[in-house]
Every structure is written in structure tokens, then in C-alpha cells.
XYZ file of C-alpha atoms in Angstrom:
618
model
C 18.760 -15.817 -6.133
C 20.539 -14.385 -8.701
C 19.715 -14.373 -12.455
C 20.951 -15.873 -15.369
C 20.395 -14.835 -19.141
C 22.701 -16.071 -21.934
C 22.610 -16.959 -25.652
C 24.193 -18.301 -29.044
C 22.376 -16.450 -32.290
C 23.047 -15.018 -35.453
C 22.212 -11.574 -34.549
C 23.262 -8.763 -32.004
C 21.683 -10.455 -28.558
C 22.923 -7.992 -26.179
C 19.612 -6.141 -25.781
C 17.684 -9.482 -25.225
C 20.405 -10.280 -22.478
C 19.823 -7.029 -20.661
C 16.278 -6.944 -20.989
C 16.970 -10.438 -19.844
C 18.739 -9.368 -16.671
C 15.867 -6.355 -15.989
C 13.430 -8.904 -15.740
C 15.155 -11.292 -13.611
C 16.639 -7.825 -11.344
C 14.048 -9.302 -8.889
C 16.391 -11.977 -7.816
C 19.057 -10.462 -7.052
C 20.471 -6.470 -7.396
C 24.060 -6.570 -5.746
C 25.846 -6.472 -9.460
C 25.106 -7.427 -12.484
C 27.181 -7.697 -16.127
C 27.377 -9.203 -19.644
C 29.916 -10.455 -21.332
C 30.824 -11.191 -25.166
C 32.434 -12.796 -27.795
C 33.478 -10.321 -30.069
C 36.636 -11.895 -31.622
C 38.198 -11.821 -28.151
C 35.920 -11.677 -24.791
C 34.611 -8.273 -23.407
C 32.310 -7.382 -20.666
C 30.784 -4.494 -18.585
C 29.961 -5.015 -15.408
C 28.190 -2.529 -12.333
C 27.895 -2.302 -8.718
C 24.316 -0.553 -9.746
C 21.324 -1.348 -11.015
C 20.364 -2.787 -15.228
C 19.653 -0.031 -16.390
C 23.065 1.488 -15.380
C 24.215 -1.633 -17.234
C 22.704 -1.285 -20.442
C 24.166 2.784 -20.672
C 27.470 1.347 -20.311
C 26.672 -1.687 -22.740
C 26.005 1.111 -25.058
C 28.832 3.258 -24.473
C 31.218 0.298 -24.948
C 29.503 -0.764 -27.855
C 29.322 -4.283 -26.993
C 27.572 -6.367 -29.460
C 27.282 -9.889 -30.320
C 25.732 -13.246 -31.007
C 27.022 -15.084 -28.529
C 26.958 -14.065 -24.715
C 26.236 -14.453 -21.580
C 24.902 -11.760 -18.161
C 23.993 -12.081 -15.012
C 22.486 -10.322 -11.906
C 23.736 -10.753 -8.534
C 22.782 -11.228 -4.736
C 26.472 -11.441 -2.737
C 27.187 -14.438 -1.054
C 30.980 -15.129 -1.684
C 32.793 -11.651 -1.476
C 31.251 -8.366 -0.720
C 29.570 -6.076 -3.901
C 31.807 -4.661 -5.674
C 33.197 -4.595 -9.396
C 35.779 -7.099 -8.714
C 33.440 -9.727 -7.726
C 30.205 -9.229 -10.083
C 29.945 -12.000 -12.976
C 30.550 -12.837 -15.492
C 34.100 -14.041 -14.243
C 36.684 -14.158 -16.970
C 39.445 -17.010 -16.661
C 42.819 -15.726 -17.913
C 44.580 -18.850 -17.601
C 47.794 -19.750 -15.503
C 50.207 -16.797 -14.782
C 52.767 -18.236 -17.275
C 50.606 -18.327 -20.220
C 47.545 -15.589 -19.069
C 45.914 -14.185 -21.892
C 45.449 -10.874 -21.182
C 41.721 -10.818 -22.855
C 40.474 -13.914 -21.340
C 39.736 -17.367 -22.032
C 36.821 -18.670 -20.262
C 33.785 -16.631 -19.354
C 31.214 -17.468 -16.704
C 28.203 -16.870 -14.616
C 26.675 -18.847 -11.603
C 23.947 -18.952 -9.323
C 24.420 -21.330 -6.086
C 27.229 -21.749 -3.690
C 30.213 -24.278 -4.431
C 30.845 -25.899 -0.757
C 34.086 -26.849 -2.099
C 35.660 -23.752 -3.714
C 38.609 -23.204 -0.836
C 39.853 -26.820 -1.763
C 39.581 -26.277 -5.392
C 41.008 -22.388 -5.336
C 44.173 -24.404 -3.594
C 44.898 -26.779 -6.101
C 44.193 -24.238 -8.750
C 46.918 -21.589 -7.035
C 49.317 -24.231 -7.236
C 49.043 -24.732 -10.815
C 49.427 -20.822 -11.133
C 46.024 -19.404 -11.292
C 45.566 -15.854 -10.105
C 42.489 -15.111 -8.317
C 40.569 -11.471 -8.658
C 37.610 -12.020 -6.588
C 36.904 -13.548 -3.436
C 33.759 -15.491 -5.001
C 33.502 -19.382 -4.936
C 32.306 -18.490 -8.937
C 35.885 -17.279 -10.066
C 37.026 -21.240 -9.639
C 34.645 -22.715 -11.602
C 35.934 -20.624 -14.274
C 39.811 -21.403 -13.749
C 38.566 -24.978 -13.008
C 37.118 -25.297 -16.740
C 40.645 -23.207 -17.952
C 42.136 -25.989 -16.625
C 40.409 -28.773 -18.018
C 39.928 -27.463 -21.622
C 41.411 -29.565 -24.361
C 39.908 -27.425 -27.692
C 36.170 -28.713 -26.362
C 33.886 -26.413 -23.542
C 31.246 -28.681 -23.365
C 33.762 -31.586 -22.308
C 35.564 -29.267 -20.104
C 32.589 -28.042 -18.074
C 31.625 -31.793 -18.039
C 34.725 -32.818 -16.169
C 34.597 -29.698 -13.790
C 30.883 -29.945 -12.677
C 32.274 -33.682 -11.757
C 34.402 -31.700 -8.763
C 32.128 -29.527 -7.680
C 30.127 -30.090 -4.144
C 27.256 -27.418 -3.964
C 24.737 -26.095 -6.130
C 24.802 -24.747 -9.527
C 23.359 -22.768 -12.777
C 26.229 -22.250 -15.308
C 26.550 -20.805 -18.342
C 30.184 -20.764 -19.972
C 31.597 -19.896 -23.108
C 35.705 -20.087 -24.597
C 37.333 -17.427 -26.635
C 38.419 -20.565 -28.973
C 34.427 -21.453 -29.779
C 32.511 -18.680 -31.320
C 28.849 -18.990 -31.659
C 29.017 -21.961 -28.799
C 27.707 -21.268 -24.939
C 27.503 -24.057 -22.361
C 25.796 -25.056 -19.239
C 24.420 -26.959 -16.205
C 22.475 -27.263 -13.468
C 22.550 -28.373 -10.135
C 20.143 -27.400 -7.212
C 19.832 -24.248 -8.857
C 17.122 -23.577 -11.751
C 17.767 -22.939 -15.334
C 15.738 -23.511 -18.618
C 16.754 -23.963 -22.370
C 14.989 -21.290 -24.835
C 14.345 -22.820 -28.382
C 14.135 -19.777 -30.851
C 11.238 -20.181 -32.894
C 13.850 -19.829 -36.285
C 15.298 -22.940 -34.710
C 18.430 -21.229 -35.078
C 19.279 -19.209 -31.954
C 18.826 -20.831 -28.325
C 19.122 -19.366 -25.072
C 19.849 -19.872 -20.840
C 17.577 -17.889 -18.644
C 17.110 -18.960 -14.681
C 13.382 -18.464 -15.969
C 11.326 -18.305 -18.661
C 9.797 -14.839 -17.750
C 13.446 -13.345 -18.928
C 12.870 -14.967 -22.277
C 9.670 -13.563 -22.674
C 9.134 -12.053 -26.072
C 11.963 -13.930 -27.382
C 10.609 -17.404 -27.334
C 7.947 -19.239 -25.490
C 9.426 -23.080 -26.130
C 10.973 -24.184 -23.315
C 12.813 -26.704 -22.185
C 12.954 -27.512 -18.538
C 16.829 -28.688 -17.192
C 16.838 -31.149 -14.689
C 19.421 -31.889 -12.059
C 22.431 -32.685 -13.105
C 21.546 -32.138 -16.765
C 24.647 -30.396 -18.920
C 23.404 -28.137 -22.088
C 25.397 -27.282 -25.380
C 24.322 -24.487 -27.212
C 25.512 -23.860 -30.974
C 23.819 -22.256 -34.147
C 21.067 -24.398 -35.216
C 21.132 -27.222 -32.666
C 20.895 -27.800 -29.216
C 21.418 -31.373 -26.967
C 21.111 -32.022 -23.202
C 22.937 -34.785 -21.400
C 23.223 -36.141 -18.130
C 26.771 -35.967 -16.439
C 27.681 -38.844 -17.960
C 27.184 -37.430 -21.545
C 24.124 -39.282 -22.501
C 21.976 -37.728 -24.643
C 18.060 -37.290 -23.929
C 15.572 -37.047 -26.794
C 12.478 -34.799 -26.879
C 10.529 -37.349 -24.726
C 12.742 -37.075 -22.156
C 13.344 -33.202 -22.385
C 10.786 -32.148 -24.095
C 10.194 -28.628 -25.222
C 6.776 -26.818 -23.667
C 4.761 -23.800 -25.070
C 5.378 -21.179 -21.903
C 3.578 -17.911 -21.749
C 5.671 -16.292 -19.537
C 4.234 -12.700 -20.249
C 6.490 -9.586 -20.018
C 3.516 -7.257 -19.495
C 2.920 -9.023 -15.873
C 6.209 -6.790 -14.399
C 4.843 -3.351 -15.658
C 3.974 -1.160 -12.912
C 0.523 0.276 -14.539
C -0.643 3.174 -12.299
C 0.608 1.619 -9.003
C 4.676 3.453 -8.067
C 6.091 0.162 -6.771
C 5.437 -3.667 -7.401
C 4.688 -4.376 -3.663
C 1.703 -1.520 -4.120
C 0.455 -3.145 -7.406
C 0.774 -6.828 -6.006
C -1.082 -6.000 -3.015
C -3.957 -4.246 -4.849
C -3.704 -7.359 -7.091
C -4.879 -9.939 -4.242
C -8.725 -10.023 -5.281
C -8.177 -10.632 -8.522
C -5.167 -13.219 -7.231
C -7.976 -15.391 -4.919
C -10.158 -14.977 -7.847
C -7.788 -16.891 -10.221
C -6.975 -19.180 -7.102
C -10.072 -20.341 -6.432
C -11.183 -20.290 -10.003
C -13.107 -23.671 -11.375
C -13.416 -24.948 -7.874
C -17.197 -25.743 -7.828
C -16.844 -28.638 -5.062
C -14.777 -29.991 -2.209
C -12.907 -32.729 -3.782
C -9.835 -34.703 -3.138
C -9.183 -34.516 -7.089
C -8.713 -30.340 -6.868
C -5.042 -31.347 -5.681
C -4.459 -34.053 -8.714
C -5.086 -37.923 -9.317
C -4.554 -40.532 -7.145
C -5.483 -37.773 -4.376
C -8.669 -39.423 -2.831
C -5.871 -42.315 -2.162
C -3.338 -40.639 -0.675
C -5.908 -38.850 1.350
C -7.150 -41.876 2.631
C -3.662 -43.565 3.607
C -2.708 -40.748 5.625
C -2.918 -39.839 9.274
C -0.880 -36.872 10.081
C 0.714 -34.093 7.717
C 4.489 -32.676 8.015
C 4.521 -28.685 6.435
C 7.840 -27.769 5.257
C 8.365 -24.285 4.174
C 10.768 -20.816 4.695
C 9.929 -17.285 5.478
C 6.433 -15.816 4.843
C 5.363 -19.496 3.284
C 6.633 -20.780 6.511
C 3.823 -18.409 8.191
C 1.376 -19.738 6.241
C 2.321 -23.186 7.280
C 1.798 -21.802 10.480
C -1.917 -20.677 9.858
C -2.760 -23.992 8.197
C -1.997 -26.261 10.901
C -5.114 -24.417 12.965
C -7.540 -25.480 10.295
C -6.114 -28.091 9.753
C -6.700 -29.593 13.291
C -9.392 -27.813 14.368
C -11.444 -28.862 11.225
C -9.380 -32.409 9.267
C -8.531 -32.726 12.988
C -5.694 -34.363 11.571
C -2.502 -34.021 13.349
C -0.064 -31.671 11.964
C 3.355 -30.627 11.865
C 5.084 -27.499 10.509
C 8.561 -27.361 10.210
C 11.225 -24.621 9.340
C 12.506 -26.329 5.944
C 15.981 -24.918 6.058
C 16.415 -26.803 9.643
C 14.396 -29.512 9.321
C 17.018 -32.017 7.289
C 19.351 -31.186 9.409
C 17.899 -32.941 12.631
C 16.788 -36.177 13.628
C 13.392 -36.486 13.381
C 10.524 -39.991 13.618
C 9.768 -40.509 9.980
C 5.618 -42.058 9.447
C 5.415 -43.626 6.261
C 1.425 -42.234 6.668
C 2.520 -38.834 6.323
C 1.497 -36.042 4.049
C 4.687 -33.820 3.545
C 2.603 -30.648 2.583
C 6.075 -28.282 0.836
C 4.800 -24.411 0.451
C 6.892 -21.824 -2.381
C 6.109 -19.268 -3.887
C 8.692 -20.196 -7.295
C 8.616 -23.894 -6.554
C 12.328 -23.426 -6.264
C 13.158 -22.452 -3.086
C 16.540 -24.607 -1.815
C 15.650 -25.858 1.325
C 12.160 -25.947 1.303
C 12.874 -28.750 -2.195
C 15.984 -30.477 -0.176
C 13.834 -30.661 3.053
C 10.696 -32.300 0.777
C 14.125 -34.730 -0.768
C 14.912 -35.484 2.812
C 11.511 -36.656 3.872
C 11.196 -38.364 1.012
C 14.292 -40.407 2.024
C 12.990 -41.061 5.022
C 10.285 -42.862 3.380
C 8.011 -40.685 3.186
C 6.441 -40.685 -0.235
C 3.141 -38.740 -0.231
C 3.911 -35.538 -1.314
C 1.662 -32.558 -2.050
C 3.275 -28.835 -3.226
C 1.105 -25.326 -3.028
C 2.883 -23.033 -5.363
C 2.407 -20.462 -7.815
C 4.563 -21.816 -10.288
C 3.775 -24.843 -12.003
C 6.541 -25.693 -14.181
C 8.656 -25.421 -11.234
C 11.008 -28.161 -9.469
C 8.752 -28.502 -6.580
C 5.939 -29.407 -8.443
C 7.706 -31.920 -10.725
C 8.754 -33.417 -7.864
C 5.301 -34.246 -5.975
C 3.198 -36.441 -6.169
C -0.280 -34.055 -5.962
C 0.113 -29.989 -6.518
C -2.176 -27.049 -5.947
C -1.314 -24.313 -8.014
C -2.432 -20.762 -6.837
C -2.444 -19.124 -9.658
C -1.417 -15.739 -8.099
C 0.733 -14.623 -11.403
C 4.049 -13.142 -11.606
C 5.096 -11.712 -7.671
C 7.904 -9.169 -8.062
C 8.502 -7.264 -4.950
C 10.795 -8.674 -2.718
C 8.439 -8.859 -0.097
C 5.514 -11.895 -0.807
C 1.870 -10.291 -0.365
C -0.630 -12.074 -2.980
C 1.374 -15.429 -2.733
C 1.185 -15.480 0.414
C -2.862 -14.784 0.559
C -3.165 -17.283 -2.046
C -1.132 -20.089 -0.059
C -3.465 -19.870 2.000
C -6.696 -19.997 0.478
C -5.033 -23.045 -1.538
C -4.169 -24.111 2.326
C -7.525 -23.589 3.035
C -9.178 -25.411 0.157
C -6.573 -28.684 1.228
C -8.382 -28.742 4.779
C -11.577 -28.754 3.588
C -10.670 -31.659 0.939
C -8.848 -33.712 3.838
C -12.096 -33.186 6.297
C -14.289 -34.476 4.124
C -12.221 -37.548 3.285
C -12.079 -38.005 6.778
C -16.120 -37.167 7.285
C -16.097 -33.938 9.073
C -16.857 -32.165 6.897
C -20.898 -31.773 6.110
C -22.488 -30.671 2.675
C -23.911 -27.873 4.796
C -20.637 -27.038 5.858
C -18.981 -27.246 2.524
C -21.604 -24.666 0.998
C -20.858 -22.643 3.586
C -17.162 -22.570 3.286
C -17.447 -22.048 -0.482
C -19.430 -19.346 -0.018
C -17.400 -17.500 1.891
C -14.559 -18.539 -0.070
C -16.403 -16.970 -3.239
C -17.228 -14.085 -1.081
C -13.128 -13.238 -0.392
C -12.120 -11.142 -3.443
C -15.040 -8.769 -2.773
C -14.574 -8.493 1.166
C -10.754 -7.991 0.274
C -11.865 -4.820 -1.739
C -13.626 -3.945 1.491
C -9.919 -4.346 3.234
C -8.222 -2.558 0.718
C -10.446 0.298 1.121
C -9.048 1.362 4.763
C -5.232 2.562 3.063
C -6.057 6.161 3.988
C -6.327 4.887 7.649
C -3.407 2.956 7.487
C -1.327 5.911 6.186
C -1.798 7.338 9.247
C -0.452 4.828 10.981
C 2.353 4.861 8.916
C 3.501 8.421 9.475
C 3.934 7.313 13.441
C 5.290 4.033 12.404
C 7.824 5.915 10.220
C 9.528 7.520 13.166
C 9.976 4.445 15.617
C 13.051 1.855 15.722
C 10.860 -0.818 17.194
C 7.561 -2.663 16.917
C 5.758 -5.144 18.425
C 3.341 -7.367 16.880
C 0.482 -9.184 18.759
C -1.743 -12.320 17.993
C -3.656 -15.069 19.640
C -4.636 -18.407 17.672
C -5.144 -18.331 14.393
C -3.927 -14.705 13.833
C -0.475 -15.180 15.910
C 1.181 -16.418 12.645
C -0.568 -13.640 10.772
C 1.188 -11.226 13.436
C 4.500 -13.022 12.368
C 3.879 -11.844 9.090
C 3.323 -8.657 10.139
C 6.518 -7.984 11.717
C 8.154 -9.844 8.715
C 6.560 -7.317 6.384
C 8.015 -4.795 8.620
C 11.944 -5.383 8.876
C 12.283 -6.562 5.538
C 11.538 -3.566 3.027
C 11.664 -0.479 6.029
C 14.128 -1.957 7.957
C 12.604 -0.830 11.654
C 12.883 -3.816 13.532
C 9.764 -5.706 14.840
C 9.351 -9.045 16.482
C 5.947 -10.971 16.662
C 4.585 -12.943 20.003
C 1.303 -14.566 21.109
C -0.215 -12.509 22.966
C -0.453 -14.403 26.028
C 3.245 -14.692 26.143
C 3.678 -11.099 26.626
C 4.280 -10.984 30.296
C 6.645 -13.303 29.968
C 9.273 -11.224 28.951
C 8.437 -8.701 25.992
C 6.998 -6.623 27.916
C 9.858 -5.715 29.655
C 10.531 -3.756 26.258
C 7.264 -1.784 26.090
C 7.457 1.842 26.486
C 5.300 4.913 24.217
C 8.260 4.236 22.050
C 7.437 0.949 21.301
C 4.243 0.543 18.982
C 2.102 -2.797 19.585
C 0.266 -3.778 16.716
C -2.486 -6.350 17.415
C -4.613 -8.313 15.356
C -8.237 -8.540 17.037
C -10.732 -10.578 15.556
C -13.725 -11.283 17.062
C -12.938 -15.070 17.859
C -13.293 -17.007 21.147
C -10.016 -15.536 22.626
C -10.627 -12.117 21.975
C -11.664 -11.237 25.849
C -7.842 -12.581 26.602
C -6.290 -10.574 24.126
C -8.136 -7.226 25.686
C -6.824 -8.199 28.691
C -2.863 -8.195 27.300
C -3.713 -5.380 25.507
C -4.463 -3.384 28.906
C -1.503 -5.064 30.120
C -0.018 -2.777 27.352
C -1.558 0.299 28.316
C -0.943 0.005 31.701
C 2.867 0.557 30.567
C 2.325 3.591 29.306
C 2.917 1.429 25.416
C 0.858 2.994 22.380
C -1.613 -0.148 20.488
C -2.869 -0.096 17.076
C -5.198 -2.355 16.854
C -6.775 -4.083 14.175
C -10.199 -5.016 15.125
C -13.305 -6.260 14.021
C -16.472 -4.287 14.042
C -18.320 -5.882 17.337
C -15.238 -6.388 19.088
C -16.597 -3.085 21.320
C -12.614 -1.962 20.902
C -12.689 2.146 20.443
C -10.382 4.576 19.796
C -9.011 6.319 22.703
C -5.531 8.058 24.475
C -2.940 5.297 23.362
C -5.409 2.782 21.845
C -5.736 3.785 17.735
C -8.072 1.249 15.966
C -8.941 0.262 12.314
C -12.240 -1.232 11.940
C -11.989 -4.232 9.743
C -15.417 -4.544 7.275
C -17.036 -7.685 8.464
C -15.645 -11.140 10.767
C -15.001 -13.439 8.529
C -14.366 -16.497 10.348
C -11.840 -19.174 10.074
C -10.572 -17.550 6.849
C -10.194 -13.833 8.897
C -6.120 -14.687 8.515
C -6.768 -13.709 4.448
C -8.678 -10.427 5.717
C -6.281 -8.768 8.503
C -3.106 -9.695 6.648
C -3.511 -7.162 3.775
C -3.963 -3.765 6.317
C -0.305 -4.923 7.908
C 1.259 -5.542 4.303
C 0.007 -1.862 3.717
C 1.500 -0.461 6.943
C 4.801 -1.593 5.748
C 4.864 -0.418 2.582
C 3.687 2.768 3.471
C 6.000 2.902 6.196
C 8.596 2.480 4.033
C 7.740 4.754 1.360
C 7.548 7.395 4.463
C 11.234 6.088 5.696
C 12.275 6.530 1.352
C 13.467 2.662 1.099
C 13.818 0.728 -1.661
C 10.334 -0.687 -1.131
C 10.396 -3.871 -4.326
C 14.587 -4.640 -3.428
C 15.176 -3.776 0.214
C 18.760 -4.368 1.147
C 20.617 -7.816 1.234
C 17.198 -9.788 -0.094
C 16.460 -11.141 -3.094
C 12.949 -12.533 -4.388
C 14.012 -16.492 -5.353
C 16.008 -18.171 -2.331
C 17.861 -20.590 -4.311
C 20.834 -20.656 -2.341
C 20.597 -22.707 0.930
């Protein structure tokens, strides 16, 4: 959440900042800003969107080498001008410099700030925001002796929370700072040598350079013409073994829209291609697909612990059915952001499985921290990103391979989670032995078969249009699901609230007369997900409970399920059963009833309201 772009060089970097901040817009759309050193500081900041931004960059004629912007998703202080970064420092009321003297942007949340913003009222400081950011700036006003990189050095020393900074002083031309903290950010080595850059990633850097250098927690970065150095808190300098610098092809051409009106629309039409690159260069079932050392683990373990948030949290969910029905391994999935913060039985013998889309998502990396101080130290990451935190941090990784996601909303990471989910029970059933070489072919072939029967899928949008236009005019869904496909009905209603804001709640079927179906009325849509499985005879018998209500189903149903269309009953025929991996299937015709429910309701389908794409913030 939020985005970071800043930069020391010896031309005009303004427009690589903005183009930065358009890039990164993903993560966060409250405000955004930039600010200078032109001789003094100067900034422009908006309560709209980049490209608002860069008009007024232009009108102001703000231009420089050295500078910093950033793009913001509220948490301290509601969204307004006031409180968008960067956050100028004027210095104590006696002796405020009217321009400014310190300059800053953040992402994270400083638990600390009400202490600090005391103790730095006292000493006259005049606040302007209601942001936990605008201390860290006075904090470093406070500490500066002629030297930014010492002064941010002794602040970041105070400050309880998490952290990306990037700071520069009206007193050090051609010099930006920063650090890092629970939150990500990544050095950018121009490939003169003699400009260098901040970014929260490497996508926003994208045509600038492609060496990177990965900041670790707690690292602290000086950037100056011509050189760079990283320390640790402490000041100690790392060399390029340490922190080395890494070719990244973070390519800018994976967030243009091509033919498709919205990102959500592209990404979903994207998912065949997505399990494509997922599954590509898998040829066997083997331990090894997740990294050395995994036929070990494999065999030391006898249970696995999921951690995960949101839609990755759903396909936690999901795995845990194959995981037991076919590793028959016990398993565990837990909501990450609660999970540290409860007493729980560590096992040694445990497989903490973490799930992210960016690899950087703040609770899901300090729940995987907090299980691995419990002792827990076989770790295993699925995630799309792999020069992310989560993967540094694990022992084995699976990397999906899905490519750059930029609506809010998750669609092909999610589908790819789980075929990489699905890949991971196959690898722990064998290593267990229940898994046969005639059941292996099998799964592979049907796993090789997914991109094409996902064309199939994608093929019934006209239907699902329909079902939009009625979907458009309710307040209220209901989404149904039995076994495997409850957690796919979660992410269904999920889908739902977040980008056209009807609300919609998800519930095994079988639990519906035990209270939400006190709510069904023909104003109330049910949406149920009907495979042809071994509990498909219970679920026709909830959804007459339905009916018999007077409620409205659309059902999503499999060709020999026998369910037809009929006064209250609307179905979609899905193209073939597909089995235990069916979840990958009926997912993608309920991310295209949201999207085209929104586009009926006119939301902001890629940055619905109050979301942002990278949770980073706990």
C-alpha cells in the first residue's frame, strides 16, 4: 500500500517520478505528490488521480534532479491536500523556514507517532496533517546536525511500526535518503552509474534501469551523484555480496490495457495464458518443483499450517480439501492477520505453507516470522513474485508465474495459487505414497488440459452479462457452495463487494437453514456453484429450500447435473466437470459477474474505493 518513487540525477527526473507514481497508482489512489529541490523545496500535491498530478507538475514547472513522490492509500488522516505526501518539515515555530527543510514520503504505519508528535509539540513543532508521516519528518528536523543520512539514522532508531522512507534536506542538493522497515523498497542503479533511484518496486523503474538492489529490513540507503552505500542501523556498510545488484525485467508494457477497457477485464482474459506460464516445465510430480532440500522437508513433515489474507486466504481454503482428501495430510489454514496474535500448539513437523500474491503482504510475512519463532522452520511460499520478501524468507518457493496483476481485485493470481496449490498436493502425496504413476498422468493431464478448458469458461461472458444487468440492480447477494467449491463461493462474494460495492456474503450450503435464510426474499439473488461432485443431490435440495422462499438462484452448473432453467432458477452450463481441479473452472464465470456488474453499476472497476492492490500495512 502506497507507492514510493524518488531519485538523485543529473538531469530533470520529474517525468520518471510521475511515470513512477502511474505505475505504482495500483497501490494506493487516495493522493499522491512530488516534491523538489530546486534551490529551495517545492511540491504539488492532489486529492486526484497521476495524471491530474503530472498537469499540475507542468503548470508549476517543477523540475529537478533530485526528488522524491508518492501515491497514497489513507490510513492516518482522511484524503485530503493537507495530508498527501510528501510532508515538508518547516522546523520549530521560532526558527520555521517558510520553504521547508526536510521533505518526506512513507509507506507503513508508525505505532508510536502520538508519543513522538508530543515530544515534538513541546519543542515547538507545528503539525499540518493528522498523519503519523508528518513526525517522521519533524523527527529528522530535529535531529539534523548538517548530515540527512545521520539524522534519519537516529530517527528510524525511535520509531515502532513499519516503514519505506525516502527523505531529502534543503541544505544537501543532489542527496536523497532512505529506509526500510516491514515495508518494501528497492535501490535503482542507473546504468551511467551516475543517477540512482527509490521505488517500492522495480516495475516503477521500468525503462529507467533494470539493476536492482533489493533493501532488507532495517537496511538505511544514501543516495548521491555517482555513488550509492547501504547500511544496517548501526551504520555498517554491506558490499555487493551482501547487497548485491540483480538484472530485473520489470516490463512497463505488462500494465497497458491492449484492447481490454479495464485491467480486471484484461487479467481475467489473461488466466490461460497465466496457468500456461504456471505450469510451464513441469513434466513430473516431484518434490524438487518447490526447490532443494524439498524431498527432505517433505519427508519430516506431518501436518501443514496455511497462512494467508483475503482472496489468497480462499485459496488456502480450497487447498486444504486436496490436500487431505489426496496427501491426506492434516492441514490447517489460518487467517494470517489473526493468527500471531493468538495462542496456538506449535509442531516442529509442520509445513507453514504462506500464500501472496507480491510476496509482501504484512501479515501474511509477520504471521510466517511468528511461526517461525515458534519453531517452526519448514517454510514453503506460493507467490507470483519472486524477488519478493516472502520468498527470500522460505526455505522452498513455488513461483506462479502469473505476471504483473493490476486490478485491485486478484483474478489470475488467485487461479494460479491454486494450480501451484494443486501441483504441492500432488508432490506431498507422492512423498507420502498415495499418489500412483497412473494417477499422476492423470492429474497432469488434466492439468495440461486447464488453459484450453478455461477458454471454454471464458466463452460463456455473454451469459454472464445477463446476469449482470439483474445483479446490477440488487443491494444483496448470496453466495452458495458445498466442499470444495464453498471457498470458491467465498471468492465469489469477495469479488462482489469489493469493486461494485453490493454487498454479498458466502455460506456452505448446508448451513443455510441455519440462519441465512431468514434473509432470502426475490430480492435477494443466490448464486450457487454446482458441480457435479458427490454432494451435489444435497445442494439441490438447499437450493429448493431457496425456491420455496420465493428467492431467485443463479446457478452455476455442470452439464449432467440435470439442473434447467426455469421460473426463479437461471443456469449457466459450465463446458465439461473437471474434477478435483473444478475450483480453477467455476471461479472465472463469478470474477466476470462482478466486473460486469460493476461496469453496469459505473464503478471504478481496477481501484474500487478504500482498497489498494499491495497490503503492506498490517
Amino acid at each position: 500500500m502506497c507507492g514510493i518513487v524518488a531519485g538523485v540525477s543529473g538531469r530533470d527526473i520529474v517525468p520518471v517520478l510521475v511515470q513512477g507514481l502511474q505505475r505504482l497508482e495500483y497501490r494506493g489512489y487516495d493522493s499522491c505528490g512530488v516534491a523538489v529541490h530546486s534551490g529551495g523545496l517545492q511540491r504539488a500535491r492532489s486529492t486526484a488521480r497521476v495524471a491530474e498530478l503530472m498537469h499540475q507538475v507542468q503548470t508549476d514547472h517543477i523540475a529537478s534532479g533530485t526528488g522524491i513522490a508518492h501515491t497514497r492509500w489513507a490510513t492516518h488522516g482522511a484524503p485530503v491536500v493537507h495530508n498527501a505526501h510528501p510532508h515538508f518539515s518547516f522546523g520549530p515555530k521560532a526558527t520555521a523556514d517558510l520553504h521547508g527543510r526536510v521533505a518526506l514520503v512513507h509507506n507503513g504505519i508508525i505505532e508510536n507517532h502520538d508519543e513522538l508528535r508530543a515530544a515534538l509539540q513541546a519543542k515547538g513543532y507545528v503539525f499540518e496533517s493528522q498523519t503519523d508521516t508528518e513526525v517522521i519528518a519533524h523527527l529528522v528536523d530535529s535531529l539534523y546536525e548538517g548530515d540527512v543520512f545521520a539524522a534519519l539514522q537516529a530517527a528510524v532508531a525511535q520509531l515502532h511500526g513499519a516503514y519505506a522512507l525516502a527523505v531529502f534536506h534543503k541544505d544537501e542538493p543532489h542527496r536523497v535518503v532512505g529506509a526500510r522497515a516491514g515495508s518494501p523498497l528497492v535501490l535503482g542503479v542507473g546504468e551511467d552509474g551516475t543517477e540512482h533511484f527509490l521505488a517500492s518496486d522495480a516495475m516503477a523503474l521500468a525503462g529507467v534501469t533494470n539493476q536492482i538492489v533489493y533493501l532488507e529490513e532495517g537496511d538505511l540507503v544514501d543516495l548521491q551523484l555517482g555513488r550509492y552505500w547501504v547500511t544496517n542501523g548501526q551504520g555498517r556498510a554491506f558490499d555487493a555480496s551482501q547487497r548485491p545488484v540483480k538484472t530485473v525485467y520489470a516490463h512497463s508494457g505488462a500494465a497497458d490495457l491492449g484492447p481490454y477497457r479495464h485491467y480486471m477485464q484484461k487479467e481475467i482474459f489473461e488466466q490461460p495464458s497465466a496457468i500456461g506460464n504456471t505450469l510451464q516445465g513441469v513434466e513430473g510430480i516431484a518434490p524438487e518443483l518447490f526447490g532443494d532440500g524439498a524431498y527432505r522437508v517433505f519427508k519430516e513433515i506431518d501436518n501443514v499450517l496455511i497462512l494467508a489474507c483475503g482472496t489468497s486466504y480462499y485459496s488456502g481454503c480450497t487447498a486444504k480439501y486436496w490436500l487431505e482428501s489426496m496427501a491426506r495430510i492434516p492441514t490447517q489454514v489460518e487467517v494470517a492477520s489473526e493468527y500471531r496474535y493468538r495462542t496456538s500448539v506449535p509442531n516442529p513437523r509442520t509445513l507453514v505453507v504462506a500464500i501472496s500474491q507480491s510476496g509482501e503482504t504484512a501479515d501474511t510475512l509477520a504471521a510466517l516470522r511468528h511461526a517461525q519463532g515458534l519453531g517452526m522452520k519448514h517454510t514453503l511460499t506460493i507467490c507470483n513474485v519472486g524477488t519478493s520478501a516472502m520468498v527470500r524468507e522460505c526455505e522452498l518457493a513455488y513461483i506462479t508465474r502469473a505476471g504483473v496483476e493490476i486490478g485491485v481485485a486478484s483474478t489470475k493470481a488467485f487461479t494460479t495459487q491454486l494450480a501451484g496449490l494443486f501441483l504441492l498436493t500432488l508432490a506431498l502425496a507422492q512423498s507420502r505414497g498415495y499418489l500412483s504413476e497412473e494417477q499422476e498422468a492423470a492429474h497432469l493431464k488434466a492439468m495440461r488440459h486447464l488453459p484450453v478448458a478455461l477458454q471454454a469458461v471464458l466463452a460463456l461472458e455473454p451469459q454472464v452479462i445477463s446476469w449482470s444487468e439483474d445483479f446490477a440492480r440488487m443491494d444483496n447477494a448470496l453466495f452458495l457452495g458445498r466442499g470444495l467449491h464453498y471457498p470458491i463461493a467465498l471468492e465469489g462474494a469477495l469479488k462482489l463487494k469489493e469493486i461494485s460495492y453490493i454487498h454479498a456474503e458466502a455460506y456452505p450450503a448446508g448451513e443455510l437453514k441455519h440462519g441465512p435464510l431468514a434473509l432470502v426474499t426475490s430480492a435477494m439473488p443466490v448464486v450457487t456453484v454446482a458441480p457435479n461432485d458427490t454432494l451435489l443431490e444435497k445442494l439441490k435440495s438447499n437450493m429448493q429450500e431457496v425456491r420455496a422462499r420465493g428467492g431467485v438462484l443463479y446457478v452455476l452448473a455442470d452439464a449432467d447435473t440435470r439442473i434447467q432453467n426455469a421460473e426463479g432458477i437461471h443456469v449457466i452450463r459450465m463446458p465439461e466437470h473437471y474434477g478435483a481441479l473444478s475450483p480453477i473452472l467455476h471461479v472465472v464465470p463469478l470474477q466476470l459477474l462482478a466486473y460486469h456488474t460493476a461496469l453496469a453499476k459505473g464503478t471504478d472497476v481496477d481501484k474500487p474505493r478504500n482498497l489498494a492492490k499491495s497490503v503492506t500495512v498490517e
